[in-house]
Short mmCIF file of C-alpha atoms (C1' of nucleotides) in Angstrom, two decimals:
data_model
loop_
_atom_site.label_atom_id
_atom_site.label_comp_id
_atom_site.label_asym_id
_atom_site.label_seq_id
_atom_site.Cartn_x
_atom_site.Cartn_y
_atom_site.Cartn_z
CA UNK K 1 49.35 -41.39 7.98
CA UNK K 2 48.44 -44.00 9.93
CA UNK K 3 49.54 -47.36 8.47
CA UNK K 4 47.46 -50.05 8.97
CA UNK K 5 48.03 -53.89 8.03
CA UNK K 6 44.76 -56.63 6.95
CA UNK K 7 46.40 -60.11 7.37
CA UNK K 8 46.09 -61.58 4.07
CA UNK K 9 46.00 -66.02 4.58
CA UNK K 10 43.87 -69.45 2.63
CA UNK K 11 40.30 -69.46 2.97
CA UNK K 12 40.07 -66.26 3.95
CA UNK K 13 36.03 -65.61 5.34
CA UNK K 14 35.29 -62.18 3.17
CA UNK K 15 32.87 -60.73 5.22
CA UNK K 16 35.49 -60.09 8.24
CA UNK K 17 38.30 -59.63 5.33
CA UNK K 18 36.32 -56.69 3.93
CA UNK K 19 35.05 -55.24 7.34
CA UNK K 20 38.65 -53.19 7.86
CA UNK K 21 38.27 -51.07 4.48
CA UNK K 22 34.28 -50.68 4.84
CA UNK K 23 34.70 -48.54 8.30
CA UNK K 24 38.48 -47.28 8.11
CA UNK K 25 38.88 -46.60 4.32
CA UNK K 26 35.32 -44.45 4.51
CA UNK K 27 36.00 -41.83 2.37
CA UNK K 28 34.59 -39.59 5.00
CA UNK K 29 37.76 -40.49 6.83
CA UNK K 30 39.26 -39.21 3.99
CA UNK K 31 42.97 -41.05 3.70
CA UNK K 32 43.86 -40.83 7.89
CA UNK K 33 43.84 -44.39 7.43
CA UNK K 34 46.96 -46.21 4.90
CA UNK K 35 45.10 -49.87 4.32
CA UNK K 36 47.20 -52.33 2.85
CA UNK K 37 46.42 -56.32 2.42
CA UNK K 38 49.42 -57.95 3.84
CA UNK K 39 49.50 -61.43 2.74
CA UNK K 40 50.20 -63.08 6.16
CA UNK K 41 51.69 -66.86 4.43
CA UNK K 42 53.11 -67.75 1.11
CA UNK K 43 51.76 -68.82 -1.77
CA UNK K 44 48.73 -68.15 -3.55
CA UNK K 45 45.55 -67.45 -1.15
CA UNK K 46 42.12 -67.05 -1.69
CA UNK K 47 39.10 -66.30 0.18
CA UNK K 48 36.82 -69.17 1.55
CA UNK K 49 34.94 -68.35 -0.88
CA UNK K 50 37.50 -69.40 -3.85
CA UNK K 51 38.08 -65.65 -4.55
CA UNK K 52 41.64 -64.80 -5.75
CA UNK K 53 42.73 -62.44 -2.56
CA UNK K 54 45.91 -59.97 -4.07
CA UNK K 55 48.44 -59.03 -1.01
CA UNK K 56 49.19 -55.48 -1.63
CA UNK K 57 52.77 -56.37 0.06
CA UNK K 58 54.99 -59.50 1.70
CA UNK K 59 55.06 -60.18 5.45
CA UNK K 60 58.02 -58.28 5.82
CA UNK K 61 55.04 -55.04 5.73
CA UNK K 62 54.18 -56.01 9.15
CA UNK K 63 57.06 -54.68 9.93
CA UNK K 64 55.78 -50.39 8.67
CA UNK K 65 52.28 -51.23 10.19
CA UNK K 66 50.59 -49.03 13.32
CA UNK K 67 47.81 -50.85 13.17
CA UNK K 68 48.61 -55.05 12.45
CA UNK K 69 44.20 -56.40 11.91
CA UNK K 70 43.66 -60.51 12.39
CA UNK K 71 40.31 -60.62 11.01
CA UNK K 72 39.10 -64.09 11.64
CA UNK K 73 40.78 -67.02 11.29
CA UNK K 74 40.04 -70.14 9.28
CA UNK K 75 39.59 -72.98 11.26
CA UNK K 76 40.31 -72.95 15.13
CA UNK K 77 42.12 -76.38 14.35
CA UNK K 78 44.09 -75.31 12.11
CA UNK K 79 47.33 -73.26 14.10
CA UNK K 80 48.95 -70.29 12.24
CA UNK K 81 52.22 -70.05 10.35
CA UNK K 82 55.33 -69.74 12.69
CA UNK K 83 56.11 -67.03 9.60
CA UNK K 84 52.74 -65.51 10.56
CA UNK K 85 53.36 -65.70 14.39
CA UNK K 86 56.58 -64.25 14.97
CA UNK K 87 55.97 -61.57 12.75
CA UNK K 88 53.43 -60.70 14.26
CA UNK K 89 55.16 -60.75 17.69
CA UNK K 90 57.55 -59.04 16.47
CA UNK K 91 55.09 -56.04 15.13
CA UNK K 92 54.13 -55.62 18.45
CA UNK K 93 57.07 -55.36 20.39
CA UNK K 94 57.84 -53.48 17.95
CA UNK K 95 54.83 -51.03 19.39
CA UNK K 96 52.27 -51.95 17.14
CA UNK K 97 48.58 -52.69 17.57
CA UNK K 98 47.33 -56.00 16.89
CA UNK K 99 43.23 -56.07 16.71
CA UNK K 100 41.27 -59.63 16.24
CA UNK K 101 38.36 -59.61 14.34
CA UNK K 102 36.13 -63.02 15.17
CA UNK K 103 38.29 -65.62 15.10
CA UNK K 104 41.20 -64.32 14.50
CA UNK K 105 41.92 -64.14 18.78
CA UNK K 106 43.51 -67.97 18.11
CA UNK K 107 46.31 -66.08 15.71
CA UNK K 108 47.13 -63.88 18.41
CA UNK K 109 46.58 -66.66 21.12
CA UNK K 110 49.09 -68.71 18.69
CA UNK K 111 51.39 -65.53 19.07
CA UNK K 112 51.60 -66.04 22.66
CA UNK K 113 50.61 -62.40 22.56
CA UNK K 114 47.07 -62.91 24.88
CA UNK K 115 49.09 -64.27 27.15
CA UNK K 116 48.09 -62.90 30.64
CA UNK K 117 44.85 -60.71 29.58
CA UNK K 118 41.59 -60.58 28.65
CA UNK K 119 40.15 -61.34 25.21
CA UNK K 120 36.95 -62.21 23.38
CA UNK K 121 36.60 -64.33 20.40
CA UNK K 122 33.43 -65.32 18.57
CA UNK K 123 30.76 -66.41 21.37
CA UNK K 124 30.76 -70.66 19.33
CA UNK K 125 34.53 -70.47 20.18
CA UNK K 126 34.86 -69.19 22.96
CA UNK K 127 35.23 -72.47 24.92
CA UNK K 128 38.01 -73.71 23.31
CA UNK K 129 39.37 -70.64 22.88
CA UNK K 130 39.61 -70.65 27.13
CA UNK K 131 40.31 -73.89 27.07
CA UNK K 132 43.39 -74.55 24.56
CA UNK K 133 44.50 -71.21 25.90
CA UNK K 134 44.14 -71.27 30.15
CA UNK K 135 45.94 -68.33 30.51
CA UNK K 136 43.73 -65.52 29.03
CA UNK K 137 41.11 -64.52 30.46
CA UNK K 138 38.46 -64.92 27.81
CA UNK K 139 34.74 -62.92 27.77
CA UNK K 140 32.33 -64.06 25.53
CA UNK K 141 29.60 -61.35 26.34
CA UNK K 142 31.64 -58.03 24.96
CA UNK K 143 31.11 -57.47 21.84
CA UNK K 144 35.12 -56.33 21.63
CA UNK K 145 37.90 -55.97 24.51
CA UNK K 146 40.40 -52.62 24.31
CA UNK K 147 43.22 -53.73 25.68
CA UNK K 148 45.14 -50.43 24.84
CA UNK K 149 47.76 -52.02 22.30
CA UNK K 150 46.07 -55.27 21.69
CA UNK K 151 42.04 -55.74 21.05
CA UNK K 152 40.09 -58.25 20.73
CA UNK K 153 36.11 -58.40 19.60
CA UNK K 154 33.85 -60.79 18.85
CA UNK K 155 31.26 -62.85 16.67
CA UNK K 156 31.27 -61.65 12.67
CA UNK K 157 29.65 -58.14 12.83
CA UNK K 158 31.37 -57.41 16.33
CA UNK K 159 34.28 -56.71 14.22
CA UNK K 160 32.24 -53.62 13.14
CA UNK K 161 31.91 -52.39 16.21
CA UNK K 162 35.95 -52.42 17.14
CA UNK K 163 37.06 -50.80 13.86
CA UNK K 164 34.52 -47.79 14.61
CA UNK K 165 35.72 -48.03 18.50
CA UNK K 166 39.28 -47.68 17.02
CA UNK K 167 38.24 -45.14 14.57
CA UNK K 168 36.42 -43.01 18.43
CA UNK K 169 40.12 -43.53 19.63
CA UNK K 170 42.33 -42.27 17.37
CA UNK K 171 40.24 -39.80 16.04
CA UNK K 172 36.91 -39.38 18.07
CA UNK K 173 33.70 -39.72 18.11
CA UNK K 174 32.46 -37.19 16.12
CA UNK K 175 33.95 -38.75 13.18
CA UNK K 176 32.83 -42.27 14.19
CA UNK K 177 29.08 -41.84 14.28
CA UNK K 178 29.82 -40.15 10.20
CA UNK K 179 31.59 -43.10 9.53
CA UNK K 180 28.63 -45.16 11.16
CA UNK K 181 25.63 -43.65 9.60
CA UNK K 182 27.55 -43.93 5.71
CA UNK K 183 27.61 -47.15 6.80
CA UNK K 184 24.21 -47.12 8.10
CA UNK K 185 25.25 -48.81 11.29
CA UNK K 186 24.43 -48.12 14.90
CA UNK K 187 27.52 -45.14 16.10
CA UNK K 188 26.83 -47.07 19.45
CA UNK K 189 25.47 -50.15 19.60
CA UNK K 190 26.68 -50.87 23.89
CA UNK K 191 26.62 -54.08 25.98
CA UNK K 192 27.59 -57.59 25.48
CA UNK K 193 26.75 -60.25 22.57
CA UNK K 194 24.73 -62.26 24.93
CA UNK K 195 21.81 -61.41 22.96
CA UNK K 196 23.18 -63.30 20.31
CA UNK K 197 24.20 -66.17 22.30
CA UNK K 198 20.11 -66.70 23.76
CA UNK K 199 18.60 -66.09 20.50
CA UNK K 200 21.69 -66.72 17.72
CA UNK K 201 19.28 -65.47 15.65
CA UNK K 202 20.59 -61.70 15.40
CA UNK K 203 19.78 -58.31 14.98
CA UNK K 204 16.51 -57.15 15.45
CA UNK K 205 16.10 -56.60 19.40
CA UNK K 206 12.27 -57.85 19.75
CA UNK K 207 9.50 -55.52 19.44
CA UNK K 208 8.77 -53.41 22.55
CA UNK K 209 11.73 -52.93 24.13
CA UNK K 210 12.71 -52.03 20.82
CA UNK K 211 10.71 -49.06 20.70
CA UNK K 212 11.86 -47.89 23.81
CA UNK K 213 15.19 -47.93 22.35
CA UNK K 214 14.11 -45.74 20.61
CA UNK K 215 12.52 -43.97 23.12
CA UNK K 216 16.22 -44.15 25.57
CA UNK K 217 17.51 -42.19 22.34
CA UNK K 218 15.36 -39.70 22.65
CA UNK K 219 15.33 -38.87 26.22
CA UNK K 220 18.57 -40.61 27.34
CA UNK K 221 19.54 -36.36 28.21
CA UNK K 222 17.31 -36.28 30.14
CA UNK K 223 16.37 -37.42 33.83
CA UNK K 224 15.31 -41.24 33.56
CA UNK K 225 14.50 -43.66 36.07
CA UNK K 226 14.29 -47.26 35.53
CA UNK K 227 11.15 -47.72 37.12
CA UNK K 228 9.76 -44.76 34.84
CA UNK K 229 11.12 -47.33 31.88
CA UNK K 230 9.50 -50.25 33.52
CA UNK K 231 5.87 -49.19 33.21
CA UNK K 232 6.57 -47.67 30.26
CA UNK K 233 7.00 -51.49 28.83
CA UNK K 234 4.04 -52.16 31.49
CA UNK K 235 7.23 -54.42 33.34
CA UNK K 236 7.64 -54.46 36.85
CA UNK K 237 11.07 -53.33 37.52
CA UNK K 238 13.03 -56.95 38.42
CA UNK K 239 11.47 -58.11 34.61
CA UNK K 240 12.40 -55.28 32.63
CA UNK K 241 15.62 -55.49 34.49
CA UNK K 242 15.86 -59.13 33.77
CA UNK K 243 14.58 -58.70 29.87
CA UNK K 244 16.47 -55.70 28.82
CA UNK K 245 19.94 -56.88 29.79
CA UNK K 246 19.38 -60.21 27.57
CA UNK K 247 18.72 -58.00 24.55
CA UNK K 248 21.34 -55.72 24.75
CA UNK K 249 24.15 -57.21 27.29
CA UNK K 250 23.75 -54.25 29.88
CA UNK K 251 21.77 -53.00 32.95
CA UNK K 252 19.06 -50.27 31.68
CA UNK K 253 20.47 -48.17 33.57
CA UNK K 254 24.36 -49.04 32.43
CA UNK K 255 23.79 -48.25 28.83
CA UNK K 256 22.34 -44.49 30.09
CA UNK K 257 25.38 -43.90 31.28
CA UNK K 258 27.37 -44.88 28.38
CA UNK K 259 24.92 -43.07 25.80
CA UNK K 260 25.55 -39.80 27.93
CA UNK K 261 29.04 -40.28 28.28
CA UNK K 262 28.89 -40.72 23.97
CA UNK K 263 27.28 -37.19 23.67
CA UNK K 264 29.73 -36.25 26.22
CA UNK K 265 32.49 -36.71 24.06
CA UNK K 266 30.95 -35.47 21.26
CA UNK K 267 29.51 -31.62 23.02
CA UNK K 268 33.44 -31.87 23.91
CA UNK K 269 34.82 -32.30 20.31
CA UNK K 270 32.29 -29.97 18.21
CA UNK K 271 31.74 -26.96 21.11
CA UNK K 272 33.93 -25.17 23.30
CA UNK K 273 30.99 -25.02 26.03
CA UNK K 274 32.28 -25.00 29.68
CA UNK K 275 32.08 -28.99 31.19
CA UNK K 276 29.30 -27.79 33.93
CA UNK K 277 27.15 -27.32 31.06
CA UNK K 278 27.70 -30.65 28.50
CA UNK K 279 27.65 -32.35 31.87
CA UNK K 280 23.80 -30.95 31.88
CA UNK K 281 22.92 -31.47 28.02
CA UNK K 282 24.52 -35.21 27.69
CA UNK K 283 21.66 -35.61 30.46
CA UNK K 284 24.62 -35.67 34.15
CA UNK K 285 22.87 -34.31 37.31
CA UNK K 286 26.78 -32.93 37.77
CA UNK K 287 29.96 -32.27 36.35
CA UNK K 288 31.78 -34.66 39.47
CA UNK K 289 29.24 -36.97 37.27
CA UNK K 290 29.71 -36.99 34.33
CA UNK K 291 33.91 -36.69 35.07
CA UNK K 292 33.40 -40.34 36.79
CA UNK K 293 31.80 -42.19 34.45
CA UNK K 294 33.98 -39.91 31.79
CA UNK K 295 36.94 -41.66 33.65
CA UNK K 296 35.93 -45.25 33.15
CA UNK K 297 34.47 -45.44 29.87
CA UNK K 298 37.33 -43.02 27.55
CA UNK K 299 40.02 -43.35 30.37
CA UNK K 300 40.75 -39.36 30.79
CA UNK K 301 38.86 -36.89 31.74
CA UNK K 302 37.15 -34.87 29.97
CA UNK K 303 39.34 -32.16 29.31
CA UNK K 304 42.29 -33.71 28.70
CA UNK K 305 40.32 -35.72 26.05
CA UNK K 306 38.99 -32.39 24.92
CA UNK K 307 41.99 -30.85 23.87
CA UNK K 308 43.53 -34.13 22.67
CA UNK K 309 41.10 -33.81 19.78
CA UNK K 310 40.51 -29.92 19.51
CA UNK K 311 42.00 -27.78 16.99
CA UNK K 312 43.44 -28.62 13.80
CA UNK K 313 40.72 -31.00 12.16
"C1'" DG Q 1 6.99 -60.58 40.35
"C1'" DG Q 2 8.95 -59.17 45.10
"C1'" DC Q 3 12.21 -58.76 49.31
"C1'" DA Q 4 16.83 -58.12 50.90
"C1'" DA Q 5 20.82 -57.50 50.35
"C1'" DA Q 6 25.29 -55.98 48.37
"C1'" DA Q 7 26.61 -52.81 44.57
"C1'" DA Q 8 26.71 -48.15 42.31
"C1'" DC Q 9 25.49 -43.41 41.94
"C1'" DC Q 10 24.08 -38.49 43.14
"C1'" DG Q 11 25.58 -34.50 44.12
"C1'" DC Q 12 27.59 -31.27 47.55
"C1'" DC Q 13 31.61 -30.29 49.45
"C1'" DA Q 14 37.06 -28.92 50.04
"C1'" DA Q 15 41.46 -29.47 48.82
"C1'" DG Q 16 44.90 -29.22 45.33
"C1'" DA Y 1 38.18 -18.73 36.27
"C1'" DC Y 2 38.01 -23.30 35.89
"C1'" DC Y 3 39.17 -27.90 35.88
"C1'" DT Y 4 40.08 -32.50 38.89
"C1'" DT Y 5 40.04 -35.40 42.49
"C1'" DG Y 6 38.72 -37.52 46.50
"C1'" DG Y 7 35.55 -38.45 50.66
"C1'" DC Y 8 30.77 -38.50 52.68
"C1'" DG Y 9 25.80 -39.80 54.27
"C1'" DG Y 10 22.07 -40.87 51.98
"C1'" DT Y 11 20.04 -42.92 47.19
"C1'" DT Y 12 18.89 -46.06 43.14
"C1'" DT Y 13 20.17 -49.93 40.45
"C1'" DT Y 14 21.77 -54.64 40.68
"C1'" DT Y 15 21.90 -59.35 41.88
"C1'" DG Y 16 19.94 -63.67 43.68
#
DNA sequence: GGCAAAAACCGCCAAG
DNA sequence: ACCTTGGCGGTTTTTG
């Protein structure tokens, strides 16, 4: 049983606070995570909308959590209390995994947990974070950053991506996809939040490119060249790459590779096909190529991944 | 939108 | 038997 503590604090944004519950406590996960709302501050706590927050446990409960999630923060100008930062540091040094969603990164930063690390936050606050904490390498162009024991995510909805990533890491890609499907969100939103920087009005990958992404989703298992993609949308290769990266945050080819690795993960978990075959089914030309990109994205070799996620469940 | 340089990738093979 | 890693030149992709 994996204990997850979600930190409750006064004037918390309700949306961010709800994300861990929606993703990690999804009924398709069968209670593999045990979530608790833990008070990070004294007194009566309310959400930004004024709803009363009934914390399950006092600050000390962070001591027994495997994962601690700070979902957002009320105000970048408002420093978190010393009690909260101290207990976060303690939890981390005890080996807990610390996660921030959106502006929750400011709390982690105040606790000194991000010093010397890469981190991200909502793009509107990235500058402030970087300026106030020069020892943090802030990358505002990604949806989330997995730095092993510390994970940070970008604005609002990216918190869902990060929580799905946790599920993927802990329980495998197949289950993560099931959760995503249940929530009716994209199981794999690749790339950064660059699109939101230029077009703060969220979502909706614009018309023709959106259609193209659908096509790619159907055809990534076979060889696809960037030139062919550009031709499909009647753009020069150069212009196509420009638009694609502006909208999705990754280059076309990188998108394909990422998608193929995800499919390979799924096949490794759900079949016992040899690596060579899986490579072919996922759209890689050879097993070596799969291995290279698999290690780059997942951090382990395909067969090591398979043994880690095989029997039992 | 096209060009050229830089970077990344591919598949093969050899070795562990 | 099967998997992983690393090197190598020839391509393809990405960048400015």
